Short mmCIF file of C-alpha atoms in Angstrom, two decimals:
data_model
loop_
_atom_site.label_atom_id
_atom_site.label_comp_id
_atom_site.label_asym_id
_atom_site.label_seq_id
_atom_site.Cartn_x
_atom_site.Cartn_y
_atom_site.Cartn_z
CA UNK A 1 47.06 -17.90 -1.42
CA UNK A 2 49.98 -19.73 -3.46
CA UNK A 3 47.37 -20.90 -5.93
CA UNK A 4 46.10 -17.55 -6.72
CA UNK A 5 49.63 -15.65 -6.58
CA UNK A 6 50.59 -18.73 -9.13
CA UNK A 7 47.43 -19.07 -11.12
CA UNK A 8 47.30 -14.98 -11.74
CA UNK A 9 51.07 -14.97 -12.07
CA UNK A 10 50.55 -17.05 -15.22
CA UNK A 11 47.45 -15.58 -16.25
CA UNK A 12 48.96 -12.64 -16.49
CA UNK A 13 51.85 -13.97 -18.74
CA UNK A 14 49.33 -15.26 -21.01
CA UNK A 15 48.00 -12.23 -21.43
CA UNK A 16 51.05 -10.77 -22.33
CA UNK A 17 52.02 -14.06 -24.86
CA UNK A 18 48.81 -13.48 -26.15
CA UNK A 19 49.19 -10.26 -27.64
CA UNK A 20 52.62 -10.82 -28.88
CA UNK A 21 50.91 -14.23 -30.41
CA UNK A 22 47.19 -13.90 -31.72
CA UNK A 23 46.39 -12.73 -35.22
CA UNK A 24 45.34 -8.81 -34.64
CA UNK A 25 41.92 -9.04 -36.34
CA UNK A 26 40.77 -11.48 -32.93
CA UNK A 27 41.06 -8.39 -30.86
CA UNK A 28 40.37 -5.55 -33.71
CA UNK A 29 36.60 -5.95 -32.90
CA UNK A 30 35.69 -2.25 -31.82
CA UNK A 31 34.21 -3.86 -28.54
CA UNK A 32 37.13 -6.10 -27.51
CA UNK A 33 39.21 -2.82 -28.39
CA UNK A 34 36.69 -0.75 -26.06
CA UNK A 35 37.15 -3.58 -23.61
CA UNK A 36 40.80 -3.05 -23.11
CA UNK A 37 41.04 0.50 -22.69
CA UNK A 38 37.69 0.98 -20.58
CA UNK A 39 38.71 -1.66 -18.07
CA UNK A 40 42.18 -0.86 -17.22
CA UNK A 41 41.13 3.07 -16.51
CA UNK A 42 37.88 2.02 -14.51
CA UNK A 43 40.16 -0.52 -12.51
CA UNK A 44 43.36 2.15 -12.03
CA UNK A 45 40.42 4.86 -10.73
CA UNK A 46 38.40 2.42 -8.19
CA UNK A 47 42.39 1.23 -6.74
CA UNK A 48 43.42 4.96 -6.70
CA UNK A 49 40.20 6.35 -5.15
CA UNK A 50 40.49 3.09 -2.38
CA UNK A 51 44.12 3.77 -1.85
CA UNK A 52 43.78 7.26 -1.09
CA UNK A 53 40.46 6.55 1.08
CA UNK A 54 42.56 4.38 2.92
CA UNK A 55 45.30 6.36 3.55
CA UNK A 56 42.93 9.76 4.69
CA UNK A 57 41.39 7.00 7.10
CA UNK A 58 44.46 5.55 8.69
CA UNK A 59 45.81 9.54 8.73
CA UNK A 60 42.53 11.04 9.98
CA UNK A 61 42.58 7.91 12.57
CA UNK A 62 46.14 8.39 13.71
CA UNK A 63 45.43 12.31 13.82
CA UNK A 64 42.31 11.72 16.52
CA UNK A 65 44.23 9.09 18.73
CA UNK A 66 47.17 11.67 19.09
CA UNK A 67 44.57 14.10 19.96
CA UNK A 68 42.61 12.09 22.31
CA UNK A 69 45.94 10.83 23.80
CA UNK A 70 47.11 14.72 23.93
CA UNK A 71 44.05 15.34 26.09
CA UNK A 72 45.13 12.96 28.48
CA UNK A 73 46.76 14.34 31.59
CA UNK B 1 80.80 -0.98 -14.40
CA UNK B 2 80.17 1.02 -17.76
CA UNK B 3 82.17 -1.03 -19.40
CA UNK B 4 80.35 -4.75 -17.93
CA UNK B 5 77.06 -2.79 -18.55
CA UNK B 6 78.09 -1.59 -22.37
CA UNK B 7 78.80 -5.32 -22.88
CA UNK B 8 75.70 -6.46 -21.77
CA UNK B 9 73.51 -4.47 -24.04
CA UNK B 10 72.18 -5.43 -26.81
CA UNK B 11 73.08 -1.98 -28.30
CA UNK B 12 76.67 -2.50 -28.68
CA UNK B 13 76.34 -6.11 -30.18
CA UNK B 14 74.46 -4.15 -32.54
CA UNK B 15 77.53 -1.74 -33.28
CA UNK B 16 79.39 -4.47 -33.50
CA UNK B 17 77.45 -6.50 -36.03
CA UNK B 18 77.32 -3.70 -37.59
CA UNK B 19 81.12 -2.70 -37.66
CA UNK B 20 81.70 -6.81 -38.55
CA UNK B 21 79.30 -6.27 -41.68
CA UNK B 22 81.22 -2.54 -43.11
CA UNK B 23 84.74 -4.11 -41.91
CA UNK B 24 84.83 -6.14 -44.90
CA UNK B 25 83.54 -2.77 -46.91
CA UNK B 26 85.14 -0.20 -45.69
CA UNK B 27 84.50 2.86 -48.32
CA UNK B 28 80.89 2.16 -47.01
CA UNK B 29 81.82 2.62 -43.58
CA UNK B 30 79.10 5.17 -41.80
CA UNK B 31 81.07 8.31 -40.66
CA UNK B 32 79.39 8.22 -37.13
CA UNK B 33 81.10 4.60 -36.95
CA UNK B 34 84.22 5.52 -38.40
CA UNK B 35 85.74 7.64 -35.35
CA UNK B 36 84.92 4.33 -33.13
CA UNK B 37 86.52 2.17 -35.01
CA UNK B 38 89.13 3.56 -36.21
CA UNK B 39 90.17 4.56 -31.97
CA UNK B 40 89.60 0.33 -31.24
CA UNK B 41 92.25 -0.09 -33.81
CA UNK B 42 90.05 -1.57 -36.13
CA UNK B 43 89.24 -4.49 -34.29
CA UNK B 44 85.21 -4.87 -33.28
CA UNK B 45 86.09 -6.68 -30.28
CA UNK B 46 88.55 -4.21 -28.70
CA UNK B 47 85.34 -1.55 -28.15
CA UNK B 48 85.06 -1.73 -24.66
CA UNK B 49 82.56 0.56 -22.59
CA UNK B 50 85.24 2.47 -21.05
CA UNK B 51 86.85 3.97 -24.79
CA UNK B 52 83.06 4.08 -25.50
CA UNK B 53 83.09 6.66 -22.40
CA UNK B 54 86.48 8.19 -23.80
CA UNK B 55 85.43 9.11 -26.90
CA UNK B 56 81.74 10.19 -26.10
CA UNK B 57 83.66 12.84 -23.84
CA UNK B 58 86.18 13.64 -27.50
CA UNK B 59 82.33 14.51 -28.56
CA UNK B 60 81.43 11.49 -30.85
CA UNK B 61 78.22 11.68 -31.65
CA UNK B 62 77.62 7.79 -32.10
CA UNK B 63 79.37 7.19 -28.84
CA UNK B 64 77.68 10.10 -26.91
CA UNK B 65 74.45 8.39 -28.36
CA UNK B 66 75.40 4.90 -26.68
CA UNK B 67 76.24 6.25 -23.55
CA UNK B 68 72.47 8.47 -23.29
CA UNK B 69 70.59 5.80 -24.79
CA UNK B 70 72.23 3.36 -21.98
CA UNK B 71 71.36 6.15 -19.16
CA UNK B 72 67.75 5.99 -20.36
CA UNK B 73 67.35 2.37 -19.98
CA UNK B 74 69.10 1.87 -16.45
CA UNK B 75 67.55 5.33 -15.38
CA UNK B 76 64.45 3.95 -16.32
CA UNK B 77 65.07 0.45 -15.01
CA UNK B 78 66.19 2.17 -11.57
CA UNK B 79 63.85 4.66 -11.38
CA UNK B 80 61.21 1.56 -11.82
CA UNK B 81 62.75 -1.21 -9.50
CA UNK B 82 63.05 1.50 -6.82
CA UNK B 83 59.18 1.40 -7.02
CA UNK B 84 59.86 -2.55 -5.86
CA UNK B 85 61.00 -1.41 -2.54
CA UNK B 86 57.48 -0.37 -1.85
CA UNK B 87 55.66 -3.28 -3.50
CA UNK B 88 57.89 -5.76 -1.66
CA UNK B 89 57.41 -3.60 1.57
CA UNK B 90 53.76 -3.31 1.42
CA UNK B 91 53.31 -7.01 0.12
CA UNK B 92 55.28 -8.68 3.42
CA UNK B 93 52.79 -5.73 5.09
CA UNK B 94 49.89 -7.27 3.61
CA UNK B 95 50.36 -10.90 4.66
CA UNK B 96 52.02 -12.33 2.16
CA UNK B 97 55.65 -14.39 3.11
CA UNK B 98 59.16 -12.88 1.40
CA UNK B 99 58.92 -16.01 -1.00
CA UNK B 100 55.32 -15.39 -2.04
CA UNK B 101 56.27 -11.31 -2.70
CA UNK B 102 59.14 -12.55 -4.81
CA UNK B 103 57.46 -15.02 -6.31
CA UNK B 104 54.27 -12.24 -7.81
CA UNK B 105 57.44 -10.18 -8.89
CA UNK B 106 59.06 -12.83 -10.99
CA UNK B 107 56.02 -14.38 -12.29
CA UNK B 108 53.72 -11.93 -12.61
CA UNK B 109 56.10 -8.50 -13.50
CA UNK B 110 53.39 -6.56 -13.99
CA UNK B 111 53.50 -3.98 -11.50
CA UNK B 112 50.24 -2.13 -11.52
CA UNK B 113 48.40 -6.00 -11.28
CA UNK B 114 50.75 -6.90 -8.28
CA UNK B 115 50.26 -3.65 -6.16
CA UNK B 116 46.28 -4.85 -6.89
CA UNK B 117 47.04 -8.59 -5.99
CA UNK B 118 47.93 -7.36 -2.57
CA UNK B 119 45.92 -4.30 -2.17
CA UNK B 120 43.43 -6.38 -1.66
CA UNK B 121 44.87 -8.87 0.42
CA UNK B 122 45.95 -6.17 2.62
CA UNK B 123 42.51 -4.99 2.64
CA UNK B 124 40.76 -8.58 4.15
CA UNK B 125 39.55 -9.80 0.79
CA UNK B 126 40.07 -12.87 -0.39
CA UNK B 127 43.19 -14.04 -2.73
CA UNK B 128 40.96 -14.87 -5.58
CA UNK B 129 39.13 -11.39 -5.69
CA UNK B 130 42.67 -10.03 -5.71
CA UNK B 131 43.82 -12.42 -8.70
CA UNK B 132 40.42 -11.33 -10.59
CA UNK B 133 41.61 -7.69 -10.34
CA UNK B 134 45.38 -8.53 -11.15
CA UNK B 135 43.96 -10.27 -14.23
CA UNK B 136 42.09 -7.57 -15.61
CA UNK B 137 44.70 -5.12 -14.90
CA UNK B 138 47.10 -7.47 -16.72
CA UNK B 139 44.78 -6.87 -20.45
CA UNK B 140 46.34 -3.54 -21.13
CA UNK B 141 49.20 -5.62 -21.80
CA UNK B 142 47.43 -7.88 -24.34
CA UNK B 143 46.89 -4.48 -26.48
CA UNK B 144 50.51 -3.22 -25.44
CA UNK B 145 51.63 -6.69 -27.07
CA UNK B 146 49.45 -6.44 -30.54
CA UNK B 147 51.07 -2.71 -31.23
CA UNK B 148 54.41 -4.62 -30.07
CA UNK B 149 54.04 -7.63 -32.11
CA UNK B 150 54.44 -5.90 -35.73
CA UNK B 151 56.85 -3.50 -34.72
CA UNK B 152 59.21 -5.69 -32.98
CA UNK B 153 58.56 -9.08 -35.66
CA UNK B 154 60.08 -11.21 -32.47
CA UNK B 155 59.76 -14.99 -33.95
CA UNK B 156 60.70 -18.45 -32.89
CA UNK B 157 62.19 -18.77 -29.06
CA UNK B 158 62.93 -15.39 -28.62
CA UNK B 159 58.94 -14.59 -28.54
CA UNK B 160 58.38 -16.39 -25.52
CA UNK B 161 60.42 -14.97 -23.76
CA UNK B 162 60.11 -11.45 -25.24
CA UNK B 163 56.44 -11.86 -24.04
CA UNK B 164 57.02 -11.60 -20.33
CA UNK B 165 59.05 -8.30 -20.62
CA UNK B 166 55.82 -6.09 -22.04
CA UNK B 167 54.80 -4.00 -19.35
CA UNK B 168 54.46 -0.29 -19.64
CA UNK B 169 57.80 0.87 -19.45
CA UNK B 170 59.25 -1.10 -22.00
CA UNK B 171 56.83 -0.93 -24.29
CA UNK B 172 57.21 3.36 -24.12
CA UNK B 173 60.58 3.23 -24.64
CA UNK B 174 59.92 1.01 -28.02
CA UNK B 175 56.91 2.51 -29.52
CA UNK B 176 58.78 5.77 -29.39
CA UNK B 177 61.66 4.86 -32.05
CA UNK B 178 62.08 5.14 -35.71
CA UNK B 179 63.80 1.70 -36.85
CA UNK B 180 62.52 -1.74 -36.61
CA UNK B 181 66.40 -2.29 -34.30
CA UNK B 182 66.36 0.64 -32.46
CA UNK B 183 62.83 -0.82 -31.22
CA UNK B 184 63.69 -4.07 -30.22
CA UNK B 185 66.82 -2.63 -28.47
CA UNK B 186 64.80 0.05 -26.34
CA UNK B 187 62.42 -2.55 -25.73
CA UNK B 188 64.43 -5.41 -24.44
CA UNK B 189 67.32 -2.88 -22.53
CA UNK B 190 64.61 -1.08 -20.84
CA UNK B 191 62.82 -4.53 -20.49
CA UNK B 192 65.49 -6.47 -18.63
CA UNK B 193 66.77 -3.32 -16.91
CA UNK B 194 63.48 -2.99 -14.99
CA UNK B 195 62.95 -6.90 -14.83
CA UNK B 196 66.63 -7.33 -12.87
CA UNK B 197 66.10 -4.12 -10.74
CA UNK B 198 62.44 -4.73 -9.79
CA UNK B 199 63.06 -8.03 -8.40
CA UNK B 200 66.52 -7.06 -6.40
CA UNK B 201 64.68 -4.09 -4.86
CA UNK B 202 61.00 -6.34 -4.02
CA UNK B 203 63.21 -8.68 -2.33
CA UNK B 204 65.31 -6.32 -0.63
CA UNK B 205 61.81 -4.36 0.23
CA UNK B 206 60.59 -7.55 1.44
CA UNK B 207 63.08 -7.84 3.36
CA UNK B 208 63.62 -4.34 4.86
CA UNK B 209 59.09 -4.78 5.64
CA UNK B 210 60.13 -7.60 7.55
CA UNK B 211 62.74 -5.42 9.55
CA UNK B 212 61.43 -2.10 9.36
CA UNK B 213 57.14 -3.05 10.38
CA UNK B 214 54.23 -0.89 9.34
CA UNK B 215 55.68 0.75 5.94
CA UNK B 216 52.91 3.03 6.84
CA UNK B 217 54.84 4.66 9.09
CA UNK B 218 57.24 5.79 5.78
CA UNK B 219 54.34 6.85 3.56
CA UNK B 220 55.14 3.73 1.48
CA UNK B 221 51.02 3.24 1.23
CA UNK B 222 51.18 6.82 -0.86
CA UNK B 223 53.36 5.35 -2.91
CA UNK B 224 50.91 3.04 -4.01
CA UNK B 225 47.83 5.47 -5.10
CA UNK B 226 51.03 7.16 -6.97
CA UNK B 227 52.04 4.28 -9.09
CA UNK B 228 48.12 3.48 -9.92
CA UNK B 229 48.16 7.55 -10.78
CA UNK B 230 51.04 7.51 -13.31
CA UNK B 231 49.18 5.03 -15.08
CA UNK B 232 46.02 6.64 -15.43
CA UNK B 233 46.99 10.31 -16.04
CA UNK B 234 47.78 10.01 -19.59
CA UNK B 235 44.60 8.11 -20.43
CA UNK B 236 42.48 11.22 -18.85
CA UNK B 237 43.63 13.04 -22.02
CA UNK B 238 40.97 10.94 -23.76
CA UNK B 239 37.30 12.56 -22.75
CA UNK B 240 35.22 9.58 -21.98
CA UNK B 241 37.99 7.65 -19.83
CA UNK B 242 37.61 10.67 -17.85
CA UNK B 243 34.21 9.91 -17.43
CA UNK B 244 34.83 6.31 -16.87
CA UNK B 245 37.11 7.10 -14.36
CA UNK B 246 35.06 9.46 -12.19
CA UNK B 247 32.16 7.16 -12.33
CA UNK B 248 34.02 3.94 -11.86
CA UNK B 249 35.65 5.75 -8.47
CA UNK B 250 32.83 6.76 -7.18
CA UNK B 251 30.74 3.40 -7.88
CA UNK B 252 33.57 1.26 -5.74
CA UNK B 253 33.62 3.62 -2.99
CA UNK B 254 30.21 3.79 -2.89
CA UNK B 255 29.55 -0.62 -2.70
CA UNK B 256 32.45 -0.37 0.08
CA UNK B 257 29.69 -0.62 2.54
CA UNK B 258 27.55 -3.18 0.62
CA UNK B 259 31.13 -5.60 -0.50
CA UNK B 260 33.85 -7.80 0.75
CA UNK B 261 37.01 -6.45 0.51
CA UNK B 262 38.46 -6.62 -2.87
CA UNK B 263 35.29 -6.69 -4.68
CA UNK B 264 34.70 -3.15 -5.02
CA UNK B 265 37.49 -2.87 -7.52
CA UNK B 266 35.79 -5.64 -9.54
CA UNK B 267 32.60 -4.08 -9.49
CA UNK B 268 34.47 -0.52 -11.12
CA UNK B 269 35.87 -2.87 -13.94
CA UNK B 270 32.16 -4.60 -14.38
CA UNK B 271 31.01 -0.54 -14.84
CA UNK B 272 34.00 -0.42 -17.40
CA UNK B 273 32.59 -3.69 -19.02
CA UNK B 274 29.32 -2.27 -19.50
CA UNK B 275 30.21 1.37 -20.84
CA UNK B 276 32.31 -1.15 -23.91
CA UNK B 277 28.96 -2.69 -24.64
CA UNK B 278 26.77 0.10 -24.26
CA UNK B 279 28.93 3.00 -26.04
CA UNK B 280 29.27 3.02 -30.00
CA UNK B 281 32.53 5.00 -31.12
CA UNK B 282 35.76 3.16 -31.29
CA UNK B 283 38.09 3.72 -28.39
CA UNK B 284 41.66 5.11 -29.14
CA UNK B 285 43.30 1.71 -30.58
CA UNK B 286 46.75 3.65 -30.74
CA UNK B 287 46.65 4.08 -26.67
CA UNK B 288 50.62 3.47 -25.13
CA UNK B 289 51.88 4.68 -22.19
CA UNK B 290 54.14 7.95 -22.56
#
């Protein structure tokens, strides 16, 4: 766990350092540029349609064990 | 507290620089400086935050300008780092120790990438699938940095540095201004605002998670899907990331079943990967968060 907390920590500061740093013509290619705004809105969609799937299951599963347990004597 | 938080921004030093420079010529003294001044007695060093206050409520328009520009950074800043409560409280939720949540907030302060790293940890997956995702998250803010890099001109030490505080708040509140200072000032302010605030509130979130169980139970899991939301919305303006977006969705919830936990989220950026090689037009290079 530490090494990946640490080793994306940094990534992810390179990433940063690296558009501050590199010339802009290395990521002017039309397909690095499609790249970089495809992935980000494919990856934001897939976490938001898991996060919401998530929380409809733990609510839908919380809903039936109140109901079960209401049916209870 | 105005006045310590007037002195810390880079704003004022500004003023002042600027006041130091047309001291030593006055007849070219700006008028919306003058009124400033002239109330500090002439002396730069004697503008504190609190006549700052006093004469932005006489109406000065430089000092009324201070004061908004300053709410707009710490509202921003706040309004971000109270976003840290949840990440720290679902984080400790997820498995993670206090140290390791503070640790991803410091290091990584990218917020959409962290709420990623331990989405999928608190989903089962493993902690590499979740640094993949954080990773490829983390590229918007390679483009963020090329629009940054010729409008801010940040050289030598400073760029370093400057380079961990591009996320997507700072870089809005940058792209939006008309000089070459007022950019660098919106974008380090709002930068370090959010930086400070963002870590005090993870750890304190970590913290409360620790005390408080299941955040759950306070909705704080909504919170998530809302954060990921505020960062797509304004690229669904843009007709074929609306595409990408439905497909990509329904592609990871449809390998749930088929996937570890964790990968389905990579398999929605390998659709976004393919789309860039197969599509032709350009995409929108000027994209920035609003």
């Amino acid at each position: 766990m530490w090494w990946s907390i640490l080793g994306a920590g940094v990534g992810c500061y390179a990433l940063k350092l690296a558009g501050l740093t590199v010339p802009p013509r290395w990521l002017a290619h039309p397909r690095a540029q499609r790249f970089a705004t495809l992935v980000p809105v494919a990856l934001l969609a897939a976490l938001i349609a898991g996060a919401v799937a998530l929380v409809w299951y733990v609510r839908s599963h919380r809903a039936q064990t109140a109901m079960s347990r209401r049916r209870e004597p | 507290v105005t006045q310590l938080a007037l002195r810390a921004r880079p704003r004022l030093r500004h003023v002042q620089l600027r006041l130091e420079e047309q001291t030593v010529r006055p007849l070219q003294l700006a008028d919306d400086q003058r009124t400033l001044l002239e109330r500090a007695g002439g002396d730069r060093a004697a503008i504190t935050g609190i006549l700052v206050t006093q004469v932005a409520l006489e109406g000065d328009p430089l000092s009324t300008r201070l004061l908004s520009d300053m709410g707009e950074w710490l509202g921003v800043g706040i309004a971000t780092g109270l976003y840290g409560v949840s990440f720290g409280a679902v984080s400790v939720a997820a498995g993670l120790s206090v140290l390791q949540t503070c640790v991803l907030s410091l290091v990584m302060f990218t917020g959409a990438s962290q709420f990623a790293f331990v989405g999928v940890a608190a989903a089962g997956g493993a902690p590499l699938s979740g640094a993949l995702t954080a990773l490829m998250l983390g590229t918007r803010n390679t483009l963020y940095g090329l629009k940054l890099a010729h409008l801010l001109r940040f050289g030598g030490p400073l760029r370093p540095a400057a380079a961990h505080l591009v996320i997507d708040e700072s870089t809005a509140m940058s792209v939006t201004r008309g000089s070459e200072e007022d950019a660098r000032v919106g974008f380090l302010s709002t930068g370090l605002a959010v930086f400070v605030f963002w870590n005090l509130f993870t750890f304190l979130g970590g913290v409360a998670g620790n005390l408080i169980g299941d955040p759950r139970t306070y909705g704080l899991d909504a919170a998530v899907g809302g954060a990921f939301l505020a960062l797509l919305w304004p690229r669904l303006a843009d007709p074929r990331n609306r595409v990408i977006a439905v497909v990509a969705a329904a592609v990871a919830l449809g390998v749930v079943p088929l996937t570890a936990p964790g990968v389905p989220v990579l398999v929605a950026g390998g659709v976004a990967l393919l789309a860039g090689v197969l599509t032709r037009n350009a995409g929108d290079p000027t994209e920035l968060p609003s």
